[in-house]
CSV table of C-alpha atoms in Angstrom, one decimal:
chain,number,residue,atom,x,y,z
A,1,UNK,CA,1.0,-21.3,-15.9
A,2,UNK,CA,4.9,-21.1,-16.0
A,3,UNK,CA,5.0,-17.4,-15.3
A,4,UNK,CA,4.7,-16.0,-11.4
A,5,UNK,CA,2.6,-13.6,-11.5
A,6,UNK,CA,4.0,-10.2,-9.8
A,7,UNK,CA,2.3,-6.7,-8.0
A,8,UNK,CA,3.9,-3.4,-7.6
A,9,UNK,CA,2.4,0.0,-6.7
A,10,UNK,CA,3.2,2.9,-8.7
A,11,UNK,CA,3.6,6.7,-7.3
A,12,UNK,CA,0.5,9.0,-8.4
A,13,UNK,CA,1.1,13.0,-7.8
A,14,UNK,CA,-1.8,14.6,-5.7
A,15,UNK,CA,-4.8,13.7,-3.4
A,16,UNK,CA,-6.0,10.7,-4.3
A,17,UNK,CA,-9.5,10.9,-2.4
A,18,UNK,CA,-10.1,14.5,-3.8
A,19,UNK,CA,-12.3,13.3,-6.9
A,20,UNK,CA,-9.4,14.3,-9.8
A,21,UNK,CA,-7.2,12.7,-12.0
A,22,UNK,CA,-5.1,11.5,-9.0
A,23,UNK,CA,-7.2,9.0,-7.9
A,24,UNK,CA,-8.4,7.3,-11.0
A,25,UNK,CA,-5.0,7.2,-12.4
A,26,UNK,CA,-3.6,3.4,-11.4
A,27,UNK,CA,-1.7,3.0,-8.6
A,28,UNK,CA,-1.4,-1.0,-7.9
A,29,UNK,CA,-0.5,-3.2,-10.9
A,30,UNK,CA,-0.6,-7.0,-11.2
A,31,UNK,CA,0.7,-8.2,-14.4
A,32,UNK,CA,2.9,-11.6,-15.7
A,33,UNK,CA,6.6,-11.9,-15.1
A,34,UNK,CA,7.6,-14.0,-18.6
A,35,UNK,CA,10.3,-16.1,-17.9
A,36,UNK,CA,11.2,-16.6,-21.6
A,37,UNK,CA,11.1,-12.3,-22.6
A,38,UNK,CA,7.8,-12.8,-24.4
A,39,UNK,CA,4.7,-10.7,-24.2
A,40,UNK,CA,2.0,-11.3,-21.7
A,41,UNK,CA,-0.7,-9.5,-20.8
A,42,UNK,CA,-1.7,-7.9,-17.1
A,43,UNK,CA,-3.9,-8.9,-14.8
A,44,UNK,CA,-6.3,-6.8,-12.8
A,45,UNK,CA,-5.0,-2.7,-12.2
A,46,UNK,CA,-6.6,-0.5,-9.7
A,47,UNK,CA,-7.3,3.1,-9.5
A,48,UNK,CA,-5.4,4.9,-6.8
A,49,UNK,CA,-8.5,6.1,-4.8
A,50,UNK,CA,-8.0,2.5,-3.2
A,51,UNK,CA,-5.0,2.9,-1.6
A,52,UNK,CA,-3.3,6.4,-2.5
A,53,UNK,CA,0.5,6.1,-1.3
A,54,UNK,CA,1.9,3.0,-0.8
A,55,UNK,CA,4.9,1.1,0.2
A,56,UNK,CA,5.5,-1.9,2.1
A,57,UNK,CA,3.7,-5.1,0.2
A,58,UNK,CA,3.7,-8.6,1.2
A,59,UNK,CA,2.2,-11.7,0.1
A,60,UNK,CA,-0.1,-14.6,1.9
A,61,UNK,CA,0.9,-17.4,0.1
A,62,UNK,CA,-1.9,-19.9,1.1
A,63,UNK,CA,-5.0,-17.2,0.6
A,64,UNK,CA,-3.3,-15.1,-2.2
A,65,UNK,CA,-3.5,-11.7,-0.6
A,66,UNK,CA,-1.5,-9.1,-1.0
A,67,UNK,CA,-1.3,-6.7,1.9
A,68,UNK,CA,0.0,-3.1,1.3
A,69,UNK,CA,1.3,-0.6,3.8
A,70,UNK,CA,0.3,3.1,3.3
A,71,UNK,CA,3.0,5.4,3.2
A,72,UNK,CA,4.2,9.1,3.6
A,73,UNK,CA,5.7,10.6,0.7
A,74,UNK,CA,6.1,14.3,-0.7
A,75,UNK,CA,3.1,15.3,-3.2
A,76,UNK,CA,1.2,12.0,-2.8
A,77,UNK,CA,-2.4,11.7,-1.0
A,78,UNK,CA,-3.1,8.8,1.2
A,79,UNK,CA,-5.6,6.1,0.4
A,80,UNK,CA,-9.0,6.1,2.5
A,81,UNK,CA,-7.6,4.7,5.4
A,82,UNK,CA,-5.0,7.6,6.6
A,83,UNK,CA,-1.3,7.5,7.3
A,84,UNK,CA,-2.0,4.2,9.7
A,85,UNK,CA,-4.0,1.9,7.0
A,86,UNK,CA,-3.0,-2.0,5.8
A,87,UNK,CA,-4.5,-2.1,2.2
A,88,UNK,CA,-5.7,-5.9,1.5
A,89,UNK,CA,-6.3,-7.7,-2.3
A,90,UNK,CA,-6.7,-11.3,-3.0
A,91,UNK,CA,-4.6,-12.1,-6.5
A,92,UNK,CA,-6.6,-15.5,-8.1
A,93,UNK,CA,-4.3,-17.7,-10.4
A,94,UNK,CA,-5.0,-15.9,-13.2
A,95,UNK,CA,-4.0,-13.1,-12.3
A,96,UNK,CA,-6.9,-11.2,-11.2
A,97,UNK,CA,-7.0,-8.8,-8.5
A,98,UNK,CA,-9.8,-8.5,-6.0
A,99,UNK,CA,-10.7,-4.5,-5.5
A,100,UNK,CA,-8.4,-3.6,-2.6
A,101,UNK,CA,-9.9,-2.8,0.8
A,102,UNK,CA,-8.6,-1.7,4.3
A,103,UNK,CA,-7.9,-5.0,6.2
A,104,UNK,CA,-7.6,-2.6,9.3
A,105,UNK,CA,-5.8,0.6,10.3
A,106,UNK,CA,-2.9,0.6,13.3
A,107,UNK,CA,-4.9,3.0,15.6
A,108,UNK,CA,-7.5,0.9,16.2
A,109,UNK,CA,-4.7,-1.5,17.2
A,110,UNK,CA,-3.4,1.2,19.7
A,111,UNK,CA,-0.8,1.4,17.4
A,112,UNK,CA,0.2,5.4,17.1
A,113,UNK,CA,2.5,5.6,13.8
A,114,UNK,CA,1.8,9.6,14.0
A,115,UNK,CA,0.0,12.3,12.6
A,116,UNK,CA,-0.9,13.2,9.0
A,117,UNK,CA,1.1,16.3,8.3
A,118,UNK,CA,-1.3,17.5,5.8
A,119,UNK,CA,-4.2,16.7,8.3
A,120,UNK,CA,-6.2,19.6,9.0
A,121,UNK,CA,-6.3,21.0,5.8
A,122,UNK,CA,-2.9,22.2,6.2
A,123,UNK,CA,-0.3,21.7,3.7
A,124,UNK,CA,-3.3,20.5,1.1
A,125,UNK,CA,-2.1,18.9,-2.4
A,126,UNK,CA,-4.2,19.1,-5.3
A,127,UNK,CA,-6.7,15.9,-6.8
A,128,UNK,CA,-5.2,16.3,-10.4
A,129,UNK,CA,-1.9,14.4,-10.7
A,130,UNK,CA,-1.0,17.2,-13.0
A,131,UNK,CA,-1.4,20.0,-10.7
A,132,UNK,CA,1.7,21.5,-9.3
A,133,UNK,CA,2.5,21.5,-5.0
A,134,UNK,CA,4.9,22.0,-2.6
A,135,UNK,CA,4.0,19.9,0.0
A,136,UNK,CA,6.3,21.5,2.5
A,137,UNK,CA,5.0,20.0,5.7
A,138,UNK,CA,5.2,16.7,4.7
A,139,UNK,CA,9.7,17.2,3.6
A,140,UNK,CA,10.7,17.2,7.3
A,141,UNK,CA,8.6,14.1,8.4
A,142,UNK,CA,9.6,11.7,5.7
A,143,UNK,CA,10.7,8.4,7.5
A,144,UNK,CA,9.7,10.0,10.9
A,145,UNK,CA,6.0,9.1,10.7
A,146,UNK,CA,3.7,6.3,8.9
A,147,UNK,CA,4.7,3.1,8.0
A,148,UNK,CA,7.4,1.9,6.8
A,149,UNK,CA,8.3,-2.0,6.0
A,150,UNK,CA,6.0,-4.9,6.2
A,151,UNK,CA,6.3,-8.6,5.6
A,152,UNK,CA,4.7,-12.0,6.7
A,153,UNK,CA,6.7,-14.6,9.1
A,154,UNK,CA,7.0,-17.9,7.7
A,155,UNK,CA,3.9,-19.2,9.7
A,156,UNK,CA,1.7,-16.4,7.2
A,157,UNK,CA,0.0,-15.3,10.2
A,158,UNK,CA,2.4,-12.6,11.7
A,159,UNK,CA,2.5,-9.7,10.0
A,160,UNK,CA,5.8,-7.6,11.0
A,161,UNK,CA,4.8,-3.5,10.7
A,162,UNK,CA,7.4,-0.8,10.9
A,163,UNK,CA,6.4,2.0,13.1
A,164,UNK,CA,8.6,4.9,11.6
A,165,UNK,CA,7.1,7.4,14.5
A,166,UNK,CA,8.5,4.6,17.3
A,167,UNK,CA,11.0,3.2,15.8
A,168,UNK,CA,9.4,-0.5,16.4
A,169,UNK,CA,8.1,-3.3,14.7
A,170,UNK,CA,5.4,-4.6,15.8
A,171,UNK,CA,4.5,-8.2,15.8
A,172,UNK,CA,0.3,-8.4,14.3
A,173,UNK,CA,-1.2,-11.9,14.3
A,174,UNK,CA,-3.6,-11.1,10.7
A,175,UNK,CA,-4.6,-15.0,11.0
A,176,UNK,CA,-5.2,-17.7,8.2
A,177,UNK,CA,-7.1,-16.6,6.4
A,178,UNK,CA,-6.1,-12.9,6.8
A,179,UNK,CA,-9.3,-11.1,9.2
């Protein structure tokens, strides 16, 4: 196949783990770049339930997994595993995506990227993507807590995290094949 094949993650309003529209809209997209403007068709798409907000994404070359970085942003839920969670999915040749799962979340690391805003059931969002919020507690920690950044060191074993609550980035040997 001429064509790379290419993944991006799309922004879905409300609580994707609430049981609405929000979390069986689709949220992670893996689809054919053509090279030559012609039409091709996607490969798998997942429902955001299985990873909610996302950001950072990087790829493992040599197992074909893509590794996604929950994020915090205004009116969107998180994903099962929290504010703290790396999302894995192995992408075959063809284009087909694996159902994501959490490779492992940064607490468990003793890795503190902060508190949920909305934990607690303060601040709550609704599980329909079409159902209005404010969100308000969420505004003021944008880029102060979560995850920001992530990407794989040449080796493919080092996965590089930003912690937006510590300003760091921490070094994370994931291993070949990613454990």
């Amino acid at each position: 196949n001429a064509n790379p094949w290419t993944a991006t993650t799309a922004a879905i309003n409300g609580n994707s783990q609430g049981g609405g529209s929000s979390g069986t809209a689709r949220s992670l997209y893996v689809q054919e770049y053509a090279l030559d403007n012609t039409p091709v068709a996607d490969g798998a798409n997942y429902d955001n339930r299985w990873i909610g907000a996302t950001f950072g994404l990087t790829f493992q070359r040599e197992t074909r997994s893509l590794l996604m970085a929950a994020y915090l942003k205004r009116h969107i839920g998180f994903g099962p595993g929290g504010i703290d969670a790396i999302y894995k999915t192995v992408i075959s040749t063809a284009g087909v995506a694996t159902q994501p799962v959490i490779l492992f979340e940064l607490a468990n690391l003793g890795i503190n990227v902060g508190t949920d805003p909305r934990t607690g059931g303060a601040n709550p969002i609704g599980a329909d993507s079409s159902t209005r919020n404010q969100d308000l507690g969420v505004f003021g920690n944008i880029g102060k807590v979560g995850i920001g950044n992530i990407d794989l060191a040449e080796n493919g074993k080092d996965l590089f995290v930003t912690n937006l609550f510590e300003n760091k980035i921490h070094r994370i040997n994931i291993g070949m094949p990613v454990k």
